[in-house]
CSV table of C-alpha atoms in Angstrom, one decimal:
chain,number,residue,atom,x,y,z
A,3,MET,CA,-1.9,-31.7,2.4
A,4,ARG,CA,-5.4,-30.8,1.4
A,5,LEU,CA,-7.2,-27.7,0.0
A,6,TYR,CA,-8.5,-25.7,2.9
A,7,ARG,CA,-10.5,-23.3,0.8
A,8,VAL,CA,-10.4,-20.8,-2.1
A,9,PHE,CA,-10.9,-17.1,-1.6
A,10,LYS,CA,-12.2,-15.4,-4.8
A,11,PRO,CA,-11.8,-11.8,-6.0
A,12,THR,CA,-15.5,-11.7,-6.5
A,13,GLU,CA,-16.1,-12.2,-2.8
A,14,PHE,CA,-14.3,-8.9,-2.2
A,15,LYS,CA,-15.8,-6.4,-4.6
A,16,LEU,CA,-14.5,-2.8,-4.5
A,17,LYS,CA,-16.7,0.0,-3.2
A,18,PHE,CA,-16.8,3.4,-5.0
A,19,ALA,CA,-19.0,6.5,-4.4
A,20,ASN,CA,-21.8,5.3,-6.7
A,21,GLY,CA,-21.6,1.5,-6.6
A,22,THR,CA,-19.4,-1.6,-6.5
A,23,SER,CA,-17.3,-3.5,-9.0
A,24,ILE,CA,-14.8,-6.3,-9.2
A,25,ASN,CA,-12.6,-4.0,-11.4
A,26,ALA,CA,-10.6,-0.9,-10.2
A,27,TYR,CA,-11.0,0.7,-13.6
A,28,SER,CA,-14.7,1.2,-12.7
A,29,ILE,CA,-13.5,4.3,-10.7
A,30,VAL,CA,-14.0,6.3,-13.9
A,31,ASN,CA,-17.7,5.6,-14.0
A,32,LEU,CA,-18.5,5.1,-10.3
A,33,GLU,CA,-16.3,7.9,-8.9
A,34,PRO,CA,-13.8,7.8,-6.0
A,35,LEU,CA,-15.2,6.7,-2.7
A,36,SER,CA,-14.2,9.9,-0.8
A,37,ARG,CA,-12.5,13.1,-1.7
A,38,SER,CA,-11.0,13.5,1.8
A,39,PRO,CA,-9.6,11.3,4.6
A,40,ILE,CA,-12.3,9.5,6.5
A,41,TYR,CA,-10.3,9.3,9.7
A,42,ARG,CA,-8.5,12.7,9.7
A,43,GLY,CA,-10.7,15.7,9.5
A,44,SER,CA,-8.0,18.3,9.7
A,45,ILE,CA,-6.7,17.3,6.3
A,46,GLU,CA,-9.1,18.9,3.8
A,47,GLY,CA,-8.3,16.5,1.0
A,48,VAL,CA,-8.4,16.6,-2.7
A,49,ASP,CA,-10.7,19.7,-3.1
A,50,LYS,CA,-8.1,21.9,-1.5
A,51,TYR,CA,-5.7,21.3,-4.3
A,52,GLU,CA,-5.6,23.8,-7.2
A,53,LEU,CA,-2.6,22.6,-9.2
A,54,ILE,CA,-0.6,19.5,-10.2
A,55,LEU,CA,2.9,20.8,-11.0
A,56,ILE,CA,5.0,18.6,-13.3
A,57,LEU,CA,8.6,19.2,-12.4
A,58,HIS,CA,11.2,18.1,-15.0
A,59,HIS,CA,14.8,18.6,-16.1
A,60,GLN,CA,15.1,21.5,-18.6
A,61,ASP,CA,16.4,19.0,-21.3
A,62,LYS,CA,13.3,16.8,-20.9
A,63,ILE,CA,10.6,19.4,-21.8
A,64,LYS,CA,9.0,17.2,-24.5
A,65,LEU,CA,8.5,14.3,-22.1
A,66,ALA,CA,6.9,16.7,-19.6
A,67,GLU,CA,4.7,18.2,-22.2
A,68,LYS,CA,3.5,14.8,-23.3
A,69,LEU,CA,2.7,13.9,-19.7
A,70,GLN,CA,0.9,17.2,-19.2
A,71,GLU,CA,-1.2,16.8,-22.4
A,72,ASP,CA,-2.3,13.3,-21.5
A,73,MET,CA,-3.0,14.1,-17.8
A,74,ARG,CA,-5.1,17.1,-19.0
A,75,ASN,CA,-7.0,15.6,-21.9
A,76,GLY,CA,-6.5,11.8,-21.8
A,77,LEU,CA,-5.2,9.5,-24.4
A,78,ARG,CA,-6.2,10.7,-27.9
A,79,GLU,CA,-6.1,7.2,-29.3
A,80,ASN,CA,-8.2,5.7,-26.5
A,81,LYS,CA,-9.9,7.7,-23.9
A,82,LYS,CA,-11.5,4.6,-22.4
A,83,ILE,CA,-8.0,3.6,-21.2
A,84,PHE,CA,-7.5,7.0,-19.7
A,85,PRO,CA,-9.8,10.0,-20.1
A,86,GLY,CA,-7.6,12.5,-18.2
A,87,PHE,CA,-7.0,13.2,-14.5
A,88,ASN,CA,-10.0,15.5,-13.9
A,89,GLN,CA,-12.3,13.4,-16.1
A,90,ALA,CA,-11.4,10.2,-14.4
A,91,LEU,CA,-11.5,11.4,-10.8
A,92,LYS,CA,-14.1,14.1,-11.1
A,93,THR,CA,-11.8,16.9,-10.0
A,94,ASP,CA,-11.1,20.4,-11.2
A,95,ILE,CA,-7.3,20.9,-10.9
A,96,GLU,CA,-4.9,22.7,-13.2
A,97,ILE,CA,-1.9,20.8,-14.6
A,98,GLU,CA,1.2,22.8,-15.4
A,99,THR,CA,5.0,22.2,-15.9
A,100,ALA,CA,8.1,23.8,-14.4
A,101,SER,CA,11.8,22.9,-15.1
A,102,PHE,CA,14.9,22.6,-13.0
A,103,ASN,CA,18.6,22.6,-14.1
A,104,ASP,CA,20.0,19.6,-12.2
A,105,TYR,CA,18.7,16.4,-10.7
A,106,ASP,CA,19.2,17.8,-7.2
A,107,PRO,CA,16.4,17.3,-4.7
A,108,ASP,CA,17.0,20.8,-3.1
A,109,GLU,CA,16.8,22.5,-6.4
A,110,ILE,CA,13.7,20.6,-7.4
A,111,TYR,CA,12.0,21.5,-4.1
A,112,ASP,CA,13.0,25.2,-4.5
A,113,VAL,CA,11.3,25.3,-7.9
A,114,TYR,CA,8.2,23.6,-6.5
A,115,SER,CA,8.0,26.0,-3.5
A,116,LYS,CA,7.6,29.0,-5.8
A,117,TYR,CA,4.2,27.9,-7.0
A,118,GLY,CA,2.2,28.0,-3.8
A,119,SER,CA,1.5,26.2,-0.5
A,120,PRO,CA,1.8,22.4,-0.1
A,121,ASP,CA,-1.9,21.9,0.5
A,122,LYS,CA,-2.7,23.5,-2.9
A,123,VAL,CA,0.1,22.4,-5.2
A,124,PHE,CA,0.9,18.7,-5.7
A,125,PRO,CA,4.4,17.8,-7.1
A,126,LEU,CA,4.6,15.3,-10.0
A,127,ILE,CA,8.3,14.8,-10.6
A,128,VAL,CA,9.9,13.3,-13.7
A,129,ILE,CA,13.4,11.7,-13.1
A,130,PRO,CA,15.5,9.1,-14.8
A,131,LYS,CA,14.9,5.4,-14.0
A,132,VAL,CA,17.0,4.1,-11.1
A,133,SER,CA,17.2,0.9,-9.2
A,134,LYS,CA,15.2,1.1,-6.0
A,135,SER,CA,17.6,-1.3,-4.5
A,136,GLU,CA,20.2,1.5,-4.5
A,137,TYR,CA,19.6,3.2,-1.2
A,138,ASP,CA,21.2,6.5,-2.1
A,139,ASN,CA,19.5,7.1,-5.4
A,140,ILE,CA,17.7,10.2,-6.8
A,141,TYR,CA,14.3,8.6,-6.2
A,142,TYR,CA,14.7,8.2,-2.5
A,143,ARG,CA,16.6,11.4,-2.0
A,144,THR,CA,13.9,13.4,-3.8
A,145,LYS,CA,11.0,11.7,-2.0
A,146,ALA,CA,12.8,12.4,1.3
A,147,ARG,CA,13.4,16.0,0.5
A,148,PHE,CA,9.7,16.7,-0.1
A,149,LEU,CA,8.6,14.6,2.9
A,150,ALA,CA,11.0,16.6,5.1
A,151,SER,CA,8.8,19.6,4.3
A,152,ASP,CA,5.6,17.6,5.0
A,153,VAL,CA,4.9,17.2,1.2
A,154,PRO,CA,3.9,13.9,-0.4
A,155,SER,CA,5.0,13.6,-4.1
A,156,GLN,CA,4.5,11.4,-7.1
A,157,ILE,CA,7.5,10.3,-9.2
A,158,VAL,CA,7.3,9.2,-12.9
A,159,THR,CA,10.4,8.0,-14.6
A,160,GLU,CA,11.5,9.3,-18.0
A,161,ASP,CA,11.7,5.8,-19.5
A,162,LEU,CA,8.1,5.0,-18.5
A,163,ILE,CA,6.9,8.0,-20.6
A,164,ARG,CA,9.0,6.8,-23.5
A,165,ASP,CA,7.6,3.3,-23.3
A,166,ASN,CA,4.2,4.0,-24.9
A,167,ASP,CA,2.7,0.6,-24.1
A,168,ARG,CA,3.5,0.6,-20.3
A,169,TYR,CA,2.9,4.4,-20.1
A,170,ARG,CA,-0.7,4.4,-21.4
A,171,TRP,CA,-1.8,1.7,-19.0
A,172,SER,CA,0.0,3.4,-16.0
A,173,LEU,CA,-1.7,6.8,-16.3
A,174,LEU,CA,-4.9,5.8,-14.4
A,175,SER,CA,-2.7,4.2,-11.7
A,176,ILE,CA,-0.6,7.3,-11.4
A,177,SER,CA,-3.7,9.4,-11.1
A,178,ILE,CA,-5.2,7.2,-8.4
A,179,GLN,CA,-1.9,7.4,-6.4
A,180,ILE,CA,-1.9,11.2,-6.6
A,181,PHE,CA,-5.6,11.2,-5.5
A,182,ALA,CA,-4.7,9.1,-2.5
A,183,LYS,CA,-1.7,11.2,-1.6
A,184,MET,CA,-3.9,14.3,-1.7
A,185,GLY,CA,-5.9,12.7,1.0
A,186,GLY,CA,-8.7,11.0,-1.0
A,187,ILE,CA,-9.9,7.4,-0.8
A,188,PRO,CA,-10.1,6.0,-4.3
A,189,TYR,CA,-12.0,2.9,-3.3
A,190,ALA,CA,-12.2,0.3,-0.5
A,191,LEU,CA,-13.7,-3.2,0.0
A,192,ASP,CA,-17.4,-3.5,-0.2
A,193,ARG,CA,-17.5,-5.9,2.8
A,194,SER,CA,-15.7,-6.3,6.1
A,195,VAL,CA,-12.5,-8.4,6.0
A,196,ILE,CA,-14.2,-10.4,8.8
A,197,ARG,CA,-17.9,-11.2,8.9
A,198,LEU,CA,-19.3,-10.4,12.4
A,199,GLU,CA,-22.6,-11.6,13.9
A,200,ASP,CA,-23.2,-8.2,15.4
A,201,PRO,CA,-21.2,-5.5,13.6
A,202,SER,CA,-23.2,-2.7,15.3
A,203,SER,CA,-21.3,-3.1,18.5
A,204,THR,CA,-17.8,-4.3,17.2
A,205,SER,CA,-15.2,-2.6,15.1
A,206,ILE,CA,-12.2,-4.3,13.4
A,207,ALA,CA,-8.9,-2.7,12.6
A,208,ILE,CA,-6.1,-4.2,10.6
A,209,MET,CA,-2.5,-3.2,11.4
A,210,GLY,CA,0.7,-3.8,9.5
A,211,LEU,CA,3.7,-3.9,11.8
A,212,GLY,CA,7.3,-4.3,10.9
A,213,ILE,CA,11.0,-3.7,11.5
A,214,SER,CA,13.6,-2.9,8.8
A,215,ALA,CA,17.3,-2.4,9.2
A,216,HIS,CA,19.2,0.3,7.5
A,217,PRO,CA,20.8,-1.2,4.3
A,218,LEU,CA,24.2,0.3,5.0
A,219,HIS,CA,24.2,0.7,8.8
A,220,ARG,CA,22.9,-2.6,10.2
A,221,ARG,CA,22.7,-1.4,13.8
A,222,ARG,CA,20.2,1.3,12.8
A,223,GLY,CA,16.6,0.5,12.0
A,224,VAL,CA,13.1,1.6,12.0
A,225,GLY,CA,9.8,0.2,13.3
A,226,TYR,CA,6.7,1.2,11.5
A,227,ILE,CA,2.9,0.8,11.7
A,228,THR,CA,0.2,1.1,9.0
A,229,LEU,CA,-3.4,1.1,10.0
A,230,PHE,CA,-6.6,0.3,8.0
A,231,ASP,CA,-10.2,-0.2,9.0
A,232,HIS,CA,-12.3,-3.3,8.3
A,233,ASN,CA,-13.0,-2.2,4.7
A,234,GLY,CA,-9.3,-1.5,4.1
A,235,VAL,CA,-9.8,2.3,4.3
A,236,TRP,CA,-6.5,4.0,5.2
A,237,ASN,CA,-6.2,5.5,8.6
A,238,PHE,CA,-2.6,6.5,9.4
A,239,MET,CA,1.0,5.3,9.7
A,240,ASP,CA,3.8,6.0,12.2
A,241,SER,CA,7.4,4.9,12.9
A,242,LYS,CA,10.2,5.0,15.4
A,243,VAL,CA,14.0,4.8,15.2
A,244,LEU,CA,15.5,1.5,16.6
A,245,SER,CA,18.8,0.3,17.8
A,246,MET,CA,19.0,-3.1,16.0
A,247,ASP,CA,21.7,-4.5,18.3
A,248,ARG,CA,19.7,-4.1,21.5
A,249,GLN,CA,16.7,-6.3,21.7
A,250,GLU,CA,15.3,-4.8,24.9
A,251,ASP,CA,15.5,-1.3,23.4
A,252,MET,CA,13.8,-2.6,20.2
A,253,SER,CA,11.0,-4.1,22.2
A,254,ARG,CA,10.6,-1.0,24.3
A,255,ARG,CA,10.4,1.3,21.3
A,256,ILE,CA,8.0,-0.9,19.4
A,257,ALA,CA,5.8,-1.1,22.4
A,258,GLY,CA,5.9,2.7,22.6
A,259,LEU,CA,4.9,2.9,18.9
A,260,LEU,CA,2.1,0.5,19.5
A,261,GLU,CA,0.9,2.4,22.6
A,262,GLU,CA,0.7,5.7,20.7
A,263,SER,CA,-1.0,4.2,17.7
A,264,ILE,CA,-3.6,2.2,19.8
A,265,LYS,CA,-4.5,5.4,21.7
A,266,LYS,CA,-5.2,7.1,18.3
A,267,LEU,CA,-7.2,4.2,17.1
A,268,LEU,CA,-9.4,3.8,20.2
A,269,SER,CA,-10.0,7.6,20.4
A,270,ILE,CA,-11.9,7.5,17.1
A,271,SER,CA,-13.8,4.3,17.7
A,272,SER,CA,-17.4,4.6,18.8
A,273,LYS,CA,-18.0,0.8,19.2
A,274,LYS,CA,-18.3,-1.1,22.5
A,275,ASN,CA,-15.9,-3.8,21.4
A,276,ASN,CA,-12.7,-3.3,19.4
A,277,ILE,CA,-10.8,-6.1,17.6
A,278,LEU,CA,-7.3,-5.7,16.3
A,279,VAL,CA,-5.7,-8.0,13.7
A,280,ILE,CA,-1.9,-7.5,13.3
A,281,HIS,CA,-0.1,-8.5,10.1
A,282,TYR,CA,3.7,-8.6,10.4
A,283,SER,CA,6.1,-9.5,7.6
A,284,GLY,CA,8.8,-12.2,8.1
A,285,LYS,CA,10.5,-11.1,4.9
A,286,GLU,CA,13.3,-8.9,6.2
A,287,ILE,CA,13.6,-9.7,9.9
A,288,GLY,CA,15.4,-12.3,11.9
A,289,ARG,CA,14.5,-14.1,15.1
A,290,ARG,CA,15.6,-11.3,17.4
A,291,GLU,CA,13.4,-8.8,15.6
A,292,GLU,CA,10.5,-11.2,15.6
A,293,GLU,CA,10.8,-11.8,19.3
A,294,ALA,CA,11.0,-8.0,19.9
A,295,ILE,CA,7.7,-7.6,18.0
A,296,LYS,CA,6.0,-10.4,20.1
A,297,ARG,CA,7.4,-9.0,23.4
A,298,ALA,CA,6.2,-5.5,22.4
A,299,ILE,CA,2.7,-6.8,21.7
A,300,ARG,CA,2.6,-8.6,25.1
A,301,ASN,CA,4.0,-5.6,27.0
A,302,THR,CA,1.8,-2.9,25.5
A,303,GLU,CA,-0.8,-1.9,28.2
A,304,SER,CA,-3.3,-0.5,25.8
A,305,MET,CA,-3.7,-3.9,24.2
A,306,ASN,CA,-5.9,-4.9,27.1
A,307,LYS,CA,-8.5,-2.4,26.0
A,308,PHE,CA,-9.2,-4.6,23.0
A,309,ALA,CA,-11.8,-7.3,23.1
A,310,ALA,CA,-9.3,-9.4,21.1
A,311,VAL,CA,-5.9,-9.1,19.4
A,312,TYR,CA,-4.8,-11.6,16.7
A,313,VAL,CA,-1.3,-11.9,15.3
A,314,LEU,CA,-0.4,-13.2,11.8
A,315,LYS,CA,3.0,-13.6,10.4
A,316,ILE,CA,3.2,-13.4,6.6
A,317,ARG,CA,6.3,-14.5,4.7
A,318,ASP,CA,7.4,-15.7,1.3
A,319,SER,CA,7.6,-19.4,0.5
A,320,ASP,CA,9.4,-21.7,-1.9
A,321,ILE,CA,6.4,-24.1,-1.8
A,322,ILE,CA,4.8,-24.6,-5.1
A,323,PHE,CA,1.3,-26.0,-5.7
A,324,GLY,CA,-1.0,-26.1,-8.7
A,325,LEU,CA,-4.2,-27.4,-10.1
A,326,GLN,CA,-3.7,-30.3,-12.5
A,327,ASN,CA,-5.8,-29.8,-15.8
A,328,GLY,CA,-7.2,-26.5,-14.4
A,329,PRO,CA,-9.2,-24.1,-16.7
A,330,HIS,CA,-6.3,-21.7,-17.4
A,331,THR,CA,-4.3,-22.4,-20.6
A,332,SER,CA,-1.4,-20.8,-22.4
A,333,LYS,CA,-1.8,-19.1,-25.8
A,334,ASP,CA,-1.1,-22.5,-27.3
A,335,GLY,CA,-4.0,-24.0,-25.4
A,336,ILE,CA,-1.8,-26.0,-23.0
A,337,PRO,CA,-3.0,-26.2,-19.4
A,338,THR,CA,-0.7,-24.1,-17.1
A,339,ASP,CA,-1.7,-26.0,-13.9
A,340,TYR,CA,-1.8,-22.6,-12.2
A,341,PRO,CA,-3.8,-22.7,-8.9
A,342,PRO,CA,-6.8,-20.5,-8.5
A,343,VAL,CA,-5.8,-17.1,-6.9
A,344,GLY,CA,-6.8,-17.3,-3.2
A,345,ALA,CA,-6.3,-21.1,-2.9
A,346,VAL,CA,-5.3,-22.0,0.6
A,347,ILE,CA,-3.7,-25.2,1.8
A,348,GLN,CA,-3.3,-26.1,5.5
A,349,LEU,CA,0.2,-27.2,6.3
A,350,LYS,CA,-0.3,-27.8,10.0
A,351,PRO,CA,-2.5,-26.3,12.7
A,352,ASP,CA,-2.5,-22.5,12.4
A,353,VAL,CA,-0.1,-22.5,9.4
A,354,TYR,CA,-1.3,-22.1,5.9
A,355,ALA,CA,0.0,-21.6,2.3
A,356,MET,CA,-2.0,-19.1,0.2
A,357,ALA,CA,-1.6,-18.6,-3.6
A,358,THR,CA,-1.7,-14.9,-4.3
A,359,THR,CA,-1.0,-15.3,-8.1
A,360,GLY,CA,-2.6,-17.8,-10.4
A,361,TYR,CA,-5.8,-17.8,-12.4
A,362,PHE,CA,-9.2,-16.2,-11.6
A,363,ASP,CA,-12.6,-16.0,-13.2
A,364,LEU,CA,-13.8,-12.4,-13.6
A,365,GLY,CA,-17.0,-13.6,-15.3
A,366,GLU,CA,-18.2,-15.5,-12.3
A,367,GLY,CA,-21.9,-14.9,-11.6
A,368,THR,CA,-22.6,-13.6,-15.1
A,369,GLY,CA,-23.2,-17.0,-16.7
A,370,ARG,CA,-20.0,-17.0,-18.6
A,371,SER,CA,-16.3,-17.6,-17.8
A,372,MET,CA,-13.5,-15.0,-18.2
A,373,ILE,CA,-10.5,-16.9,-17.1
A,374,ARG,CA,-7.4,-14.7,-16.6
A,375,ALA,CA,-4.0,-15.1,-14.8
A,376,ASN,CA,-2.0,-12.5,-12.9
A,377,ILE,CA,1.3,-14.3,-13.5
A,378,ARG,CA,3.5,-12.6,-16.1
A,379,LYS,CA,6.2,-15.3,-16.0
A,380,GLY,CA,7.5,-17.9,-13.6
A,381,LEU,CA,5.7,-19.8,-10.9
A,382,PRO,CA,2.8,-18.9,-8.6
A,383,THR,CA,3.6,-16.7,-5.6
A,384,ILE,CA,2.8,-18.5,-2.4
A,385,LYS,CA,2.6,-16.9,1.0
A,386,ILE,CA,3.0,-18.7,4.3
A,387,ILE,CA,0.6,-17.3,6.9
A,388,SER,CA,1.0,-18.5,10.5
A,389,ARG,CA,-1.2,-17.6,13.5
A,390,HIS,CA,0.8,-16.8,16.6
A,391,ARG,CA,-1.5,-17.6,19.5
A,392,ASP,CA,1.2,-17.0,22.0
A,393,ALA,CA,1.1,-13.3,21.3
A,394,GLU,CA,-2.7,-13.0,21.1
A,395,ILE,CA,-5.1,-11.4,23.6
A,396,SER,CA,-8.7,-12.4,24.3
A,397,ASN,CA,-10.5,-10.4,27.0
A,398,LEU,CA,-14.1,-11.3,26.1
A,399,GLY,CA,-13.6,-14.7,24.5
A,400,SER,CA,-13.9,-14.8,20.7
A,401,ASN,CA,-15.0,-17.2,18.0
A,402,ILE,CA,-12.9,-15.7,15.2
A,403,SER,CA,-11.5,-18.6,13.3
A,404,ASP,CA,-8.4,-19.2,11.2
A,405,ASN,CA,-10.6,-18.8,8.2
A,406,ASP,CA,-11.7,-15.4,9.3
A,407,LEU,CA,-8.1,-14.3,9.9
A,408,LEU,CA,-7.0,-15.6,6.5
A,409,SER,CA,-9.8,-13.5,5.0
A,410,THR,CA,-8.1,-10.4,6.3
A,411,VAL,CA,-5.0,-11.3,4.4
A,412,PHE,CA,-6.8,-12.0,1.1
A,413,GLY,CA,-9.0,-9.0,1.5
A,414,MET,CA,-6.0,-6.7,1.9
A,415,CYS,CA,-4.5,-8.2,-1.2
A,416,ARG,CA,-7.4,-6.8,-3.2
A,417,LEU,CA,-6.4,-3.2,-2.4
A,418,ASN,CA,-3.5,-2.1,-4.6
A,419,TYR,CA,-3.5,1.5,-5.8
A,420,VAL,CA,-0.2,1.0,-7.7
A,421,ALA,CA,-1.0,-1.8,-10.1
A,422,ILE,CA,-4.7,-1.5,-10.6
A,423,SER,CA,-4.8,-4.0,-13.5
A,424,ASN,CA,-4.0,-6.8,-11.1
A,425,PRO,CA,-7.1,-7.8,-9.2
A,426,VAL,CA,-5.1,-9.5,-6.4
A,427,SER,CA,-1.7,-8.2,-5.2
A,428,ARG,CA,1.1,-10.6,-4.4
A,429,GLU,CA,0.9,-9.5,-0.7
A,430,PRO,CA,-1.5,-7.6,1.4
A,431,VAL,CA,-1.2,-3.8,1.5
A,432,THR,CA,-0.6,-4.0,5.3
A,433,ILE,CA,3.0,-5.2,4.5
A,434,ARG,CA,3.4,-4.5,0.8
A,435,TYR,CA,4.8,-1.0,1.2
A,436,SER,CA,7.1,-1.8,4.1
A,437,ARG,CA,10.4,-1.3,2.3
A,438,GLU,CA,9.2,2.1,0.9
A,439,ILE,CA,8.2,3.3,4.3
A,440,ALA,CA,11.3,2.0,6.0
A,441,TRP,CA,13.9,3.2,3.5
A,442,ILE,CA,12.4,6.7,3.1
A,443,THR,CA,11.9,7.0,6.9
A,444,LEU,CA,15.6,6.1,7.4
A,445,ARG,CA,16.6,8.8,4.9
A,446,LEU,CA,14.5,11.3,6.8
A,447,ILE,CA,16.2,10.3,10.1
A,448,GLU,CA,19.6,11.0,8.5
A,449,SER,CA,18.3,14.5,7.8
A,450,ARG,CA,17.1,14.7,11.4
A,451,VAL,CA,13.4,14.6,10.4
A,452,ASP,CA,11.0,12.6,12.5
A,453,VAL,CA,8.1,11.3,10.5
A,454,SER,CA,6.0,11.1,13.7
A,455,ARG,CA,6.2,14.9,14.1
A,456,LEU,CA,5.0,15.7,10.6
A,457,SER,CA,1.5,17.0,10.7
A,458,ARG,CA,0.2,15.9,7.3
A,459,VAL,CA,2.0,13.1,5.5
A,460,LYS,CA,1.5,10.4,8.1
A,461,TYR,CA,-2.2,10.6,7.5
A,462,VAL,CA,-2.0,10.1,3.7
A,463,MET,CA,-0.5,7.2,1.7
A,464,TRP,CA,2.7,9.1,0.8
A,465,PHE,CA,4.7,5.8,0.2
A,466,LEU,CA,2.7,4.7,-2.9
């Protein structure tokens, strides 16, 4: 095996309203990219909101008041870490608290609903820590209850507020997630995920496509789509219920989902040529589901309206590789042998291994080194990326290379509104939030709520 290439975080700077930076924390000085959705004009965005309402159990008022004080005024001990919600994001929104008696989603929503309309009041809900692997927990039930009324929400756990070290570094991330759920765009990539010779006549869209089975009822599942533009700007998501034991039905419904999504995508494109790059995760699907996805792509008539369609499968790997005597060392000065983040090794034609954790140099281009690592413990995370030419479409002929397509994966790893201290996410955002989308969507289905019929939340990043 040989090193194919190394993608660097500095190649994919982040774009804000007033400039670019390698660091997401620059949002405080450079301001959010947009205060409203770029691709959905009917959602008015952040400026419509008047109140962030912190909903808490009546016995946890001190935790709620601490969160309220810090969200209002920032951290007293270090405002550089977090200056306050309005100060960081240049908004003018009141922040108040309201209590409920029991950890019951219906009661929590009833308290929230007394404070105004959903497009003016944003719910910030404080609940106990739960394991997200438990399908029927208070986190998912509460999220689903609010989404059933077309309301995105932000949840903060009580133990996070008590853990001062984690809490203070999470406040800006929490605020950025709220901003995105209100319809704003915190930041995007400063460059296209694929460099084009003539960008004036061609547009590129990046789609995350997946299937997840119900954790308790394996015959029931959901197919979902997330859609981003060439700079990683959020467009929309959609989903459909699937019968997991019927492959033809799975393919037909996924094809229907693709057809509807492609029509929306093409309706807003003003370019002569449109290119679609599909990322799908191999993490939670079997061969039947994978074949259903490929068949759906081939059988979707609207696919032929694209100049080209490319398909990448992205999955976890137990492969390990490193860089002997590399520049990153432990606290004791011992070389860690971590690979550079973005290092790619070609395993065979159209199949690559990419390191999404490892070391990186944030001082590159400044004349000095700032070597850091995004591995807290353990070994580097390696993703296998395979190009599936049998599912691709090329109507005009295309010279987009494997390197260009790998660039879409690494570029989308740079966009993470949840853990902003990590310059490169372990996986691209096209597939990162698949479990959240699937599990909450399945809960909504149980309540006979169809996400595709909701008018607001599918156009904001409600799953953060």
